[in-house]
Coordinates of C-alpha atoms in Angstrom, one line a residue:
Chain A
M1 CA 3.3 34.7 -7.1
S2 CA 4.2 32.7 -4.1
L3 CA 3.8 28.9 -3.9
R4 CA 1.7 27.8 -1.0
I5 CA 2.6 24.2 0.0
V6 CA 0.8 22.2 2.6
V7 CA 2.4 19.0 3.8
C8 CA 0.0 16.5 5.5
V9 CA 1.7 14.5 8.3
K10 CA 0.5 11.9 10.8
Y11 CA 1.6 11.1 14.3
V12 CA 1.7 7.3 14.6
P13 CA 2.5 4.7 17.2
D14 CA 6.2 3.6 17.0
A15 CA 6.4 0.4 15.0
S16 CA 9.2 -0.9 17.1
G17 CA 7.0 -0.8 20.2
E18 CA 3.9 -2.9 21.1
R19 CA 1.0 -1.8 18.9
G20 CA -2.5 -2.8 19.5
F21 CA -6.2 -1.9 19.6
A22 CA -8.2 -0.2 22.4
D23 CA -11.5 -1.6 23.7
D24 CA -13.4 0.4 21.1
L25 CA -11.2 -1.2 18.4
T26 CA -9.5 2.1 17.5
V27 CA -5.7 2.2 17.5
D28 CA -4.5 2.1 21.1
R29 CA -2.5 5.3 21.8
E30 CA -2.3 5.0 25.5
G31 CA 1.2 4.2 26.8
V32 CA 2.5 3.8 23.3
D33 CA 5.3 6.1 22.1
G34 CA 4.3 8.1 19.0
L35 CA 6.3 9.8 16.3
L36 CA 6.1 11.5 13.0
S37 CA 5.3 8.7 10.5
E38 CA 8.6 7.8 8.8
L39 CA 6.9 7.9 5.4
D40 CA 5.8 11.5 6.0
E41 CA 9.3 12.6 6.6
Y42 CA 9.9 12.0 2.9
A43 CA 6.9 14.3 2.2
V44 CA 8.3 17.1 4.4
E45 CA 11.7 16.7 2.7
Q46 CA 10.2 17.0 -0.8
A47 CA 8.0 20.0 0.2
L48 CA 11.1 21.7 1.5
R49 CA 13.1 21.0 -1.6
I50 CA 10.3 22.3 -3.8
A51 CA 10.1 25.4 -1.7
E52 CA 13.9 25.9 -1.9
A53 CA 13.8 25.4 -5.7
A54 CA 11.2 28.1 -5.8
G55 CA 13.8 30.4 -4.5
G56 CA 12.2 31.4 -1.3
D57 CA 9.1 32.5 -2.9
A58 CA 7.2 29.7 -1.2
S59 CA 5.7 28.8 2.1
V60 CA 5.5 25.3 3.7
T61 CA 2.7 24.7 6.1
V62 CA 2.6 21.4 8.0
L63 CA -0.8 20.0 8.8
T64 CA -1.8 17.2 11.1
V65 CA -5.1 15.9 12.4
G66 CA -5.0 14.0 15.7
P67 CA -5.1 14.1 19.5
E68 CA -2.9 16.4 21.6
D69 CA 0.3 14.4 21.1
A70 CA 0.0 14.8 17.3
R71 CA 1.4 18.3 17.7
E72 CA 4.8 16.6 18.2
A73 CA 4.7 15.5 14.5
V74 CA 4.1 19.1 13.5
R75 CA 7.1 20.2 15.7
K76 CA 9.4 17.7 14.1
A77 CA 8.5 18.9 10.6
L78 CA 9.0 22.6 11.7
S79 CA 12.4 21.7 13.1
M80 CA 13.2 20.2 9.7
G81 CA 12.4 23.6 8.1
A82 CA 8.7 24.0 7.5
D83 CA 7.4 27.5 8.1
Q84 CA 4.3 27.1 10.1
G85 CA 1.9 24.5 11.5
V86 CA -1.7 23.6 11.8
H87 CA -3.0 21.1 14.3
V88 CA -6.6 20.0 13.9
E89 CA -7.8 18.5 17.2
D90 CA -11.3 17.7 18.4
D91 CA -12.7 15.0 20.6
D92 CA -15.4 14.2 18.1
L93 CA -12.7 13.1 15.6
H94 CA -12.0 9.9 17.6
G95 CA -12.9 6.8 15.6
S96 CA -12.8 8.5 12.2
D97 CA -12.3 6.2 9.2
V98 CA -10.4 7.3 6.1
M99 CA -13.5 9.0 4.6
G100 CA -13.9 11.1 7.7
T101 CA -10.2 11.9 8.0
S102 CA -10.0 12.9 4.4
L103 CA -13.0 15.2 4.9
V104 CA -11.3 17.0 7.8
V105 CA -7.9 17.2 6.0
A106 CA -9.6 18.6 2.8
S107 CA -11.4 21.2 4.8
A108 CA -8.2 22.2 6.7
V109 CA -6.2 22.3 3.5
E110 CA -8.8 24.6 1.9
R111 CA -8.8 26.8 5.0
A112 CA -5.0 27.0 5.0
G113 CA -4.9 27.9 1.3
F114 CA -2.8 25.8 -1.1
D115 CA -1.3 25.5 -4.5
L116 CA 0.3 22.1 -3.8
V117 CA -0.5 19.5 -1.2
V118 CA 2.3 17.0 -0.4
C119 CA 1.6 13.7 1.4
G120 CA 3.5 10.5 2.2
M121 CA 2.6 7.3 0.3
A122 CA 0.8 5.8 3.3
S123 CA 0.7 6.0 7.1
T124 CA 2.8 3.4 8.9
D125 CA -0.1 2.4 11.1
G126 CA -3.2 2.0 8.9
V127 CA -1.1 1.7 5.7
M128 CA -4.1 2.2 3.4
G129 CA -2.4 4.7 1.1
V130 CA -5.6 6.2 -0.2
L131 CA -5.7 9.6 1.6
P132 CA -3.9 11.6 -1.1
A133 CA -6.4 10.3 -3.7
L134 CA -9.4 11.0 -1.6
L135 CA -8.0 14.5 -0.9
A136 CA -7.7 15.1 -4.7
E137 CA -11.2 13.9 -5.2
R138 CA -12.6 16.1 -2.5
L139 CA -10.6 19.2 -3.5
G140 CA -11.4 18.7 -7.2
V141 CA -7.7 18.9 -8.2
P142 CA -5.4 16.5 -10.0
Q143 CA -3.5 13.8 -8.1
V144 CA 0.1 13.0 -9.0
S145 CA 0.8 10.3 -6.5
L146 CA 3.3 7.6 -5.5
L147 CA 6.1 9.6 -6.9
S148 CA 9.8 8.6 -6.6
E149 CA 10.8 11.9 -8.1
V150 CA 8.9 15.2 -8.0
S151 CA 9.5 18.8 -9.2
V152 CA 7.5 21.9 -9.8
T153 CA 8.2 24.3 -12.7
G154 CA 6.0 27.1 -14.0
G155 CA 2.9 26.0 -12.3
V156 CA 3.2 22.4 -13.4
V157 CA 4.1 19.5 -11.0
S158 CA 5.7 16.5 -12.6
G159 CA 7.2 13.3 -11.3
R160 CA 7.9 9.6 -11.9
R161 CA 5.7 6.8 -10.6
D162 CA 7.1 3.3 -10.6
G163 CA 4.3 0.7 -10.7
D164 CA 4.2 -3.1 -10.8
T165 CA 4.4 -3.3 -14.5
A166 CA 5.5 0.1 -15.8
S167 CA 7.2 3.3 -14.8
E168 CA 5.3 6.5 -15.8
V169 CA 6.2 10.1 -16.0
L170 CA 3.3 12.2 -14.9
E171 CA 2.4 15.9 -14.9
A172 CA -0.5 18.1 -13.8
S173 CA -1.2 21.8 -13.5
L174 CA -1.4 23.3 -10.0
P175 CA -3.2 23.3 -7.8
A176 CA -2.6 19.5 -7.2
V177 CA -2.1 16.8 -4.6
V178 CA 1.1 14.8 -4.7
S179 CA 2.3 11.9 -2.7
V180 CA 5.9 10.7 -2.5
T181 CA 7.4 7.3 -1.8
D182 CA 10.5 6.4 0.3
Q183 CA 12.5 6.5 -2.9
S184 CA 12.0 10.2 -3.3
G185 CA 15.1 11.2 -1.3
E186 CA 16.4 10.8 2.2
A187 CA 14.8 13.1 4.7
R188 CA 17.1 15.7 6.4
Y189 CA 17.8 15.6 10.1
P190 CA 16.7 18.7 12.1
S191 CA 19.7 20.8 12.9
F192 CA 20.1 22.4 16.3
K193 CA 19.4 25.7 14.7
G194 CA 16.3 24.2 13.2
I195 CA 15.1 22.9 16.5
M196 CA 15.6 26.2 18.2
A197 CA 13.9 28.1 15.4
A198 CA 10.9 25.7 15.5
K199 CA 10.1 26.7 19.0
K200 CA 9.2 30.2 17.7
K201 CA 7.2 29.1 14.8
K202 CA 3.4 29.4 14.9
V203 CA 1.2 26.3 15.2
E204 CA -2.5 27.1 14.8
S205 CA -5.0 24.9 16.5
W206 CA -8.3 24.3 14.8
D207 CA -11.4 22.3 15.8
L208 CA -14.4 21.2 13.9
E209 CA -16.3 24.4 14.4
E210 CA -13.5 26.4 12.8
L211 CA -13.6 24.0 9.9
D212 CA -17.4 24.4 9.8
L213 CA -17.8 20.6 9.9
D214 CA -20.6 18.7 11.6
A215 CA -19.5 16.2 14.3
E216 CA -21.9 13.6 12.8
L217 CA -19.8 13.6 9.6
V218 CA -16.6 12.5 11.4
G219 CA -15.5 10.2 14.2
S220 CA -17.2 6.9 14.9
A221 CA -20.5 8.5 14.1
G222 CA -19.5 9.4 10.6
A223 CA -17.5 6.3 9.8
W224 CA -18.6 4.3 6.8
T225 CA -16.8 1.2 7.9
E226 CA -16.7 -0.7 11.2
V227 CA -14.2 -3.0 12.7
D228 CA -16.1 -5.9 14.3
T229 CA -13.2 -7.8 15.8
A230 CA -9.4 -7.4 16.2
V231 CA -7.7 -10.5 17.4
E232 CA -4.0 -10.8 18.3
R233 CA -2.5 -13.3 16.1
P234 CA -1.0 -16.2 18.1
A235 CA 2.7 -16.1 17.9
R236 CA 3.9 -18.5 15.2
S237 CA 4.6 -21.7 16.9
A238 CA 8.4 -22.2 17.1
G239 CA 9.6 -24.0 14.1
T240 CA 12.7 -26.1 13.8
V241 CA 16.0 -24.3 13.8
V242 CA 19.1 -26.3 13.1
K243 CA 22.7 -25.4 12.9
D244 CA 24.4 -26.0 9.6
E245 CA 26.9 -28.9 9.9
G246 CA 27.6 -29.0 6.2
E247 CA 24.2 -30.3 5.2
G248 CA 22.0 -27.2 5.8
G249 CA 21.0 -26.9 2.2
L250 CA 20.0 -30.5 2.0
R251 CA 18.0 -30.2 5.2
V252 CA 16.0 -27.2 3.8
A253 CA 15.4 -29.2 0.6
E254 CA 14.0 -32.1 2.7
F255 CA 11.8 -29.7 4.6
L256 CA 10.5 -28.1 1.3
A257 CA 9.8 -31.6 0.0
S258 CA 7.9 -32.5 3.1
R259 CA 5.7 -29.5 2.5
K260 CA 5.4 -30.4 -1.2
F261 CA 7.1 -27.4 -2.5
V262 CA 9.5 -29.5 -4.5
Chain B
M1 CA -28.2 -14.0 -7.0
A2 CA -26.9 -10.5 -6.5
D3 CA -24.1 -9.2 -8.8
V4 CA -20.6 -8.5 -7.6
L5 CA -18.5 -6.1 -9.7
V6 CA -14.9 -7.3 -10.2
V7 CA -12.4 -4.9 -11.6
V8 CA -10.0 -6.7 -14.0
D9 CA -6.3 -6.2 -13.7
H10 CA -4.7 -6.9 -17.1
V11 CA -1.7 -6.0 -19.2
E12 CA -2.7 -5.6 -22.9
G13 CA -5.5 -8.2 -22.5
S14 CA -3.5 -10.7 -20.5
V15 CA -5.4 -11.1 -17.2
R16 CA -3.2 -11.1 -14.1
K17 CA -3.5 -14.0 -11.7
P18 CA -4.9 -12.0 -8.7
T19 CA -7.9 -11.1 -10.8
L20 CA -8.7 -14.8 -11.2
E21 CA -8.4 -15.2 -7.4
L22 CA -10.8 -12.2 -7.1
L23 CA -13.4 -14.1 -9.2
T24 CA -13.2 -17.0 -6.7
V25 CA -13.8 -14.5 -3.8
A26 CA -16.6 -12.8 -5.8
R27 CA -18.5 -16.1 -6.2
R28 CA -18.8 -16.4 -2.5
L29 CA -20.7 -13.1 -2.4
G30 CA -22.8 -13.4 -5.6
T31 CA -22.5 -13.5 -9.4
P32 CA -19.3 -11.9 -10.7
V33 CA -19.7 -9.2 -13.3
A34 CA -16.2 -8.2 -14.6
V35 CA -15.2 -4.7 -15.8
A36 CA -12.1 -4.6 -18.1
L37 CA -10.7 -1.2 -19.1
G38 CA -8.0 -0.1 -21.5
A39 CA -6.2 -1.4 -24.6
G40 CA -6.7 -5.2 -25.0
A41 CA -9.7 -5.3 -22.6
G42 CA -11.7 -7.3 -25.2
R43 CA -9.1 -10.0 -25.2
T44 CA -9.8 -10.8 -21.5
V45 CA -13.2 -12.2 -22.2
E46 CA -12.4 -15.9 -22.6
V47 CA -10.3 -16.2 -19.5
L48 CA -12.8 -14.3 -17.4
A49 CA -15.8 -16.4 -18.6
G50 CA -13.8 -19.5 -17.8
H51 CA -13.4 -18.3 -14.2
G52 CA -17.0 -17.4 -13.4
A53 CA -17.7 -14.0 -14.9
S54 CA -21.4 -13.9 -16.0
R55 CA -21.1 -10.6 -17.8
I56 CA -18.0 -8.7 -18.9
L57 CA -18.2 -4.9 -19.4
V58 CA -15.5 -3.7 -21.7
S59 CA -14.2 -0.2 -22.5
E60 CA -11.1 0.4 -24.5
A61 CA -11.0 4.2 -24.5
G62 CA -7.6 5.8 -24.8
E63 CA -8.1 7.9 -21.8
Y64 CA -7.2 5.1 -19.4
A65 CA -3.6 5.1 -20.7
D66 CA -3.3 8.8 -21.3
F67 CA -4.4 10.1 -17.9
L68 CA -4.0 8.8 -14.3
V69 CA -6.7 7.2 -12.2
V70 CA -9.7 9.4 -12.7
P71 CA -10.8 8.0 -16.1
K72 CA -11.0 4.5 -14.5
V73 CA -13.0 6.0 -11.6
D74 CA -15.4 7.5 -14.1
A75 CA -15.8 4.1 -15.9
L76 CA -16.3 2.1 -12.7
H77 CA -18.8 4.7 -11.4
Q78 CA -20.8 4.2 -14.6
A79 CA -20.5 0.4 -14.3
V80 CA -21.8 0.5 -10.8
K81 CA -24.8 2.6 -11.9
L82 CA -25.5 0.0 -14.7
V83 CA -25.1 -3.1 -12.6
D84 CA -26.1 -2.0 -9.1
P85 CA -23.8 -4.6 -7.4
V86 CA -23.8 -5.6 -3.8
A87 CA -20.0 -5.1 -3.7
V88 CA -17.1 -3.9 -5.8
L89 CA -13.9 -5.9 -5.6
T90 CA -10.5 -5.0 -6.9
V91 CA -6.9 -6.3 -6.5
S92 CA -4.8 -4.3 -4.0
S93 CA -2.1 -2.3 -5.7
G94 CA -1.1 1.3 -5.3
E95 CA -3.2 2.5 -8.2
N96 CA -6.2 0.2 -7.7
K97 CA -6.5 1.3 -4.0
E98 CA -6.6 4.9 -5.2
I99 CA -9.3 4.1 -7.7
A100 CA -11.3 2.1 -5.2
A101 CA -11.2 4.9 -2.6
R102 CA -12.3 7.6 -5.1
L103 CA -15.0 5.4 -6.4
A104 CA -16.3 4.7 -2.9
L105 CA -16.3 8.4 -2.0
R106 CA -18.4 9.1 -5.1
L107 CA -20.8 6.3 -4.2
E108 CA -20.9 7.6 -0.6
S109 CA -19.7 4.1 0.4
G110 CA -17.1 2.8 2.8
V111 CA -13.9 1.3 1.5
V112 CA -11.7 -1.4 2.9
T113 CA -8.2 -2.0 1.5
D114 CA -5.8 -4.9 1.6
A115 CA -8.2 -7.6 2.6
V116 CA -6.5 -11.0 2.9
D117 CA -9.8 -12.7 2.7
V118 CA -13.5 -11.8 2.2
E119 CA -16.3 -13.8 3.8
A120 CA -20.0 -13.6 3.1
G121 CA -21.7 -12.2 6.3
G122 CA -25.2 -11.6 7.5
E123 CA -24.8 -7.9 7.0
G124 CA -22.8 -8.0 3.8
P125 CA -19.2 -8.9 3.0
V126 CA -16.8 -9.2 5.9
A127 CA -13.2 -8.2 5.0
V128 CA -10.4 -10.0 6.9
Q129 CA -7.3 -7.8 7.3
S130 CA -3.9 -8.1 8.9
A131 CA -2.8 -5.2 11.0
F132 CA 0.4 -3.9 12.7
A133 CA 2.9 -6.0 10.8
A134 CA 0.5 -9.0 10.9
S135 CA 0.4 -9.1 14.7
Y136 CA -3.5 -8.7 14.6
T137 CA -6.2 -10.0 12.4
T138 CA -9.2 -7.7 12.0
R139 CA -12.7 -8.3 10.6
S140 CA -14.4 -5.2 9.1
R141 CA -17.6 -4.3 7.3
V142 CA -18.7 -1.4 5.2
T143 CA -21.7 0.1 7.0
R144 CA -22.8 2.5 4.3
G145 CA -23.4 2.2 0.6
I146 CA -21.9 -0.4 -1.7
P147 CA -18.9 -2.0 -0.1
V148 CA -15.7 -1.3 -2.1
I149 CA -13.0 -3.8 -1.1
T150 CA -9.5 -4.2 -2.4
V151 CA -8.1 -7.7 -1.9
K152 CA -4.4 -8.7 -1.7
P153 CA -2.9 -11.2 -4.2
N154 CA -2.7 -14.8 -2.9
S155 CA -5.9 -14.4 -0.9
A156 CA -7.9 -17.2 -2.6
P157 CA -7.3 -20.1 -4.9
V158 CA -7.8 -19.7 -8.7
E159 CA -10.8 -22.0 -9.6
P160 CA -12.0 -22.5 -13.1
A161 CA -15.8 -22.1 -13.3
A162 CA -17.6 -21.8 -16.6
A163 CA -20.0 -18.9 -16.9
A164 CA -21.9 -17.1 -19.6
G165 CA -19.4 -14.3 -20.0
A166 CA -21.7 -12.1 -22.0
V167 CA -19.7 -9.2 -23.4
E168 CA -21.1 -5.7 -23.3
E169 CA -19.6 -2.4 -24.4
L170 CA -19.4 0.0 -21.4
A171 CA -20.2 3.5 -22.6
V172 CA -18.2 5.9 -20.5
E173 CA -18.6 9.7 -20.3
F174 CA -15.5 11.1 -18.9
S175 CA -15.7 13.9 -16.3
P176 CA -13.7 17.1 -16.8
A177 CA -11.3 16.0 -14.0
A178 CA -10.4 12.9 -16.0
R179 CA -7.8 14.8 -18.0
G180 CA -6.2 16.4 -15.0
T181 CA -3.1 14.2 -14.7
R182 CA -1.3 13.5 -17.9
V183 CA 0.8 10.4 -18.5
V184 CA 3.7 12.0 -20.4
S185 CA 5.5 8.7 -21.0
R186 CA 5.3 5.1 -19.9
S187 CA 8.0 2.5 -20.0
A188 CA 7.2 -1.1 -19.3
R189 CA 9.3 -2.7 -16.6
E190 CA 11.9 -5.0 -18.1
S191 CA 10.7 -8.5 -17.6
T192 CA 13.0 -10.8 -15.7
G193 CA 11.0 -13.9 -16.7
R194 CA 10.3 -14.5 -13.0
P195 CA 6.8 -14.2 -11.5
E196 CA 5.8 -10.7 -10.2
L197 CA 6.8 -10.3 -6.6
T198 CA 3.4 -9.6 -5.0
E199 CA 1.6 -12.4 -6.8
A200 CA 4.2 -15.1 -6.7
A201 CA 3.5 -18.3 -4.8
I202 CA 7.1 -18.6 -3.7
V203 CA 9.4 -15.7 -2.9
V204 CA 13.2 -16.0 -2.2
S205 CA 14.6 -12.9 -0.5
G206 CA 18.2 -11.7 0.2
G207 CA 19.5 -9.2 2.7
R208 CA 22.5 -7.7 4.2
G209 CA 24.1 -11.1 4.8
L210 CA 24.7 -11.5 1.1
G211 CA 27.5 -9.0 1.4
S212 CA 27.3 -7.6 -2.2
G213 CA 25.0 -7.1 -5.1
E214 CA 26.8 -9.8 -7.2
N215 CA 25.9 -12.3 -4.6
F216 CA 22.2 -11.8 -5.4
A217 CA 23.0 -14.3 -8.2
L218 CA 22.8 -17.0 -5.4
I219 CA 19.3 -15.8 -4.6
E220 CA 18.3 -15.6 -8.3
A221 CA 19.5 -19.2 -8.9
L222 CA 17.5 -20.5 -6.0
A223 CA 14.4 -18.5 -7.2
D224 CA 14.8 -20.0 -10.7
A225 CA 15.1 -23.5 -9.4
L226 CA 11.8 -23.0 -7.4
G227 CA 10.0 -20.9 -10.0
A228 CA 10.0 -18.1 -7.5
A229 CA 10.1 -14.3 -7.4
V230 CA 13.1 -12.5 -5.9
G231 CA 12.7 -10.2 -3.0
A232 CA 15.2 -8.0 -1.1
S233 CA 15.4 -6.4 2.3
R234 CA 15.5 -2.6 2.7
A235 CA 19.2 -2.9 3.7
A236 CA 20.1 -4.6 0.5
V237 CA 18.1 -2.2 -1.6
D238 CA 19.5 0.9 0.2
A239 CA 23.0 -0.5 -0.4
G240 CA 22.2 -0.5 -4.1
W241 CA 22.4 -4.3 -4.4
Y242 CA 19.0 -4.9 -5.9
P243 CA 16.3 -2.7 -7.4
H244 CA 13.7 -1.0 -5.1
A245 CA 10.9 -2.7 -7.0
H246 CA 11.9 -5.9 -5.2
Q247 CA 11.9 -4.4 -1.7
V248 CA 9.8 -6.4 0.7
G249 CA 8.7 -4.6 3.9
Q250 CA 6.7 -1.7 5.3
T251 CA 8.0 0.8 2.9
G252 CA 8.3 -1.6 0.0
K253 CA 6.0 -4.4 -1.1
S254 CA 3.9 -6.6 1.1
V255 CA 3.9 -10.2 0.1
S256 CA 1.9 -13.2 1.2
P257 CA 3.2 -16.2 -0.7
Q258 CA 2.8 -19.9 0.1
L259 CA 6.5 -20.1 0.8
Y260 CA 9.0 -17.3 1.8
I261 CA 12.7 -18.0 2.0
A262 CA 14.7 -15.3 3.8
S263 CA 18.5 -15.5 3.4
G264 CA 20.8 -13.2 5.2
I265 CA 17.9 -11.2 6.5
S266 CA 17.8 -10.5 10.3
G267 CA 14.0 -9.8 10.3
A268 CA 13.7 -6.2 11.5
I269 CA 10.1 -5.1 12.2
Q270 CA 10.2 -3.2 8.8
H271 CA 10.8 -6.4 6.9
R272 CA 8.5 -8.5 9.0
A273 CA 5.6 -6.1 8.2
G274 CA 5.9 -7.1 4.6
M275 CA 6.2 -10.8 4.8
Q276 CA 4.8 -12.1 8.1
T277 CA 1.5 -13.4 6.5
S278 CA 3.5 -15.8 4.3
K279 CA 2.1 -19.3 4.8
T280 CA 5.4 -21.1 5.3
I281 CA 8.7 -19.3 6.2
V282 CA 12.2 -20.6 5.9
A283 CA 15.2 -18.6 7.3
I284 CA 18.9 -19.0 6.6
N285 CA 21.1 -16.7 8.7
K286 CA 24.5 -16.9 10.4
D287 CA 23.2 -15.2 13.6
A288 CA 21.3 -17.7 15.8
E289 CA 19.7 -14.7 17.6
A290 CA 18.2 -13.1 14.4
P291 CA 14.5 -12.3 15.0
I292 CA 13.6 -13.9 11.7
F293 CA 14.0 -17.3 13.4
D294 CA 11.1 -16.5 15.7
L295 CA 8.8 -16.5 12.6
A296 CA 10.5 -19.4 10.7
D297 CA 8.8 -22.8 10.3
Y298 CA 12.3 -24.0 9.4
G299 CA 15.6 -22.3 10.1
I300 CA 19.2 -23.0 9.3
V301 CA 21.9 -21.2 11.4
G302 CA 24.7 -21.1 8.9
D303 CA 26.5 -19.3 6.1
L304 CA 24.1 -18.6 3.3
H305 CA 27.0 -18.6 0.8
T306 CA 27.3 -22.4 1.3
V307 CA 23.7 -23.3 2.4
V308 CA 21.9 -21.5 -0.5
P309 CA 23.9 -23.1 -3.4
Q310 CA 23.6 -26.5 -1.8
L311 CA 19.8 -26.0 -1.5
T312 CA 19.6 -24.8 -5.1
E313 CA 21.5 -27.9 -6.3
E314 CA 19.3 -30.2 -4.3
V315 CA 16.1 -28.6 -5.4
A316 CA 17.2 -28.9 -9.0
A317 CA 18.1 -32.5 -8.5
R318 CA 14.8 -33.4 -6.8
K319 CA 12.9 -31.6 -9.6
G320 CA 14.9 -33.7 -12.1

């Protein structure tokens, strides 16, 4: 039986550029360079490793939801080695909150067919880190999330989760949703061969109609949260910077004392 | 006054500080009703009552420890049905955010994560968040259902407030999905005796400038003098100098302490994303051009190997 893996990825504004909000308080994507979210590269890597461990009897489908540019995130994952792509794009998706997004992703994952869904721990723009859990809830399958190590054997996915106070070893039967952290293993770079091969791989394009979803359930119309204001934080007023002339440590201690930290 | 459900974060009955901050936040919105789940939940009662919990719902079922996330979602779902609160508040952590989101979905309610403050608004609670590496401050509301909001540690002061603290057993019927993800084993993180990174009032962090893992001893000594937690930059963690659990930044932990001291950290966007909301920032770095100085309230351009030990000694002397 072949193992059907779906990796969910997101195309996000480059964190090293100027990020901001558009007039409607959604993330401004105009004039901002985007890229495959770094944290999703780890998910692609783990999906590929799991597929490789399955001895070729596995397929990796990379899935993204987003505007036209988002296809670039799919391309990147394909050049790393994923087999095929799905890009869900629809104007009515603009303004979706995480509830709407998780509905679309769950529908697309179901349509694609899956035994295992692999996600990154969070996006690098919204950074909520709840999509994998919402997917599991919607799909009615176990979540094995925030893993620093993951493997699949005999229809069981297992992994290690390092929390604030304890480290846990977890397992669940497939089908399941997993998410992996940046500790799961360095993501591979696309090879030239991989980049060339990716050009020939198929990327399907789906819209809401194909997913049988009402426009009212997604986008701004279907959002269950609303951003009222987004205000740019004033740059921190320049503090005092002094050169160490042998008394740097004493200077800092004086400063700390003036702020009542010591 | 309307009830606000507060999810208790505790370890074997010992309530963690961010939950007490949450009770302060909850009192702005209504009357706190606490829910404590898992082994030792019953031992949280006194502390919670002393910080404003009017009722405390307790369930010590073994399922919370044996299976991941869903048993707690089941319990909170039933607590919400019982209390009918105007909001559900929980402390932001990886697991709590997952629980909050799944609960919200079941309630057909919106969820807001990582609030740095919550204000009472005319149309329900307003969650203040920090976006894009703290370069923006947003205010959001849940527009449907019962607002489920996760709040970051250090978002409010801990304020004692005597309340009835009536204890009730929460009867929980677990869903079939509750047993989906088994916890095969659990090992407690070794305690360093220092405060937990995300909830510490002071964090002292080291980066590439330390030059070696052994030199983290300098950072630890300063942290101990200040009663602080130890943080590390991604570069230091990737070099194997300090455990990942201490990584501050976009792919590590996000901290918001009263005081953040960065030593030998240049302040790449990755790192800034995780510490920029710190109230006071001190930077020590050899490179006068390091971007961390743009954030610092006080900066020393100098060699941390001499500045940090001198600082540690002076702090110890001043503390007597």
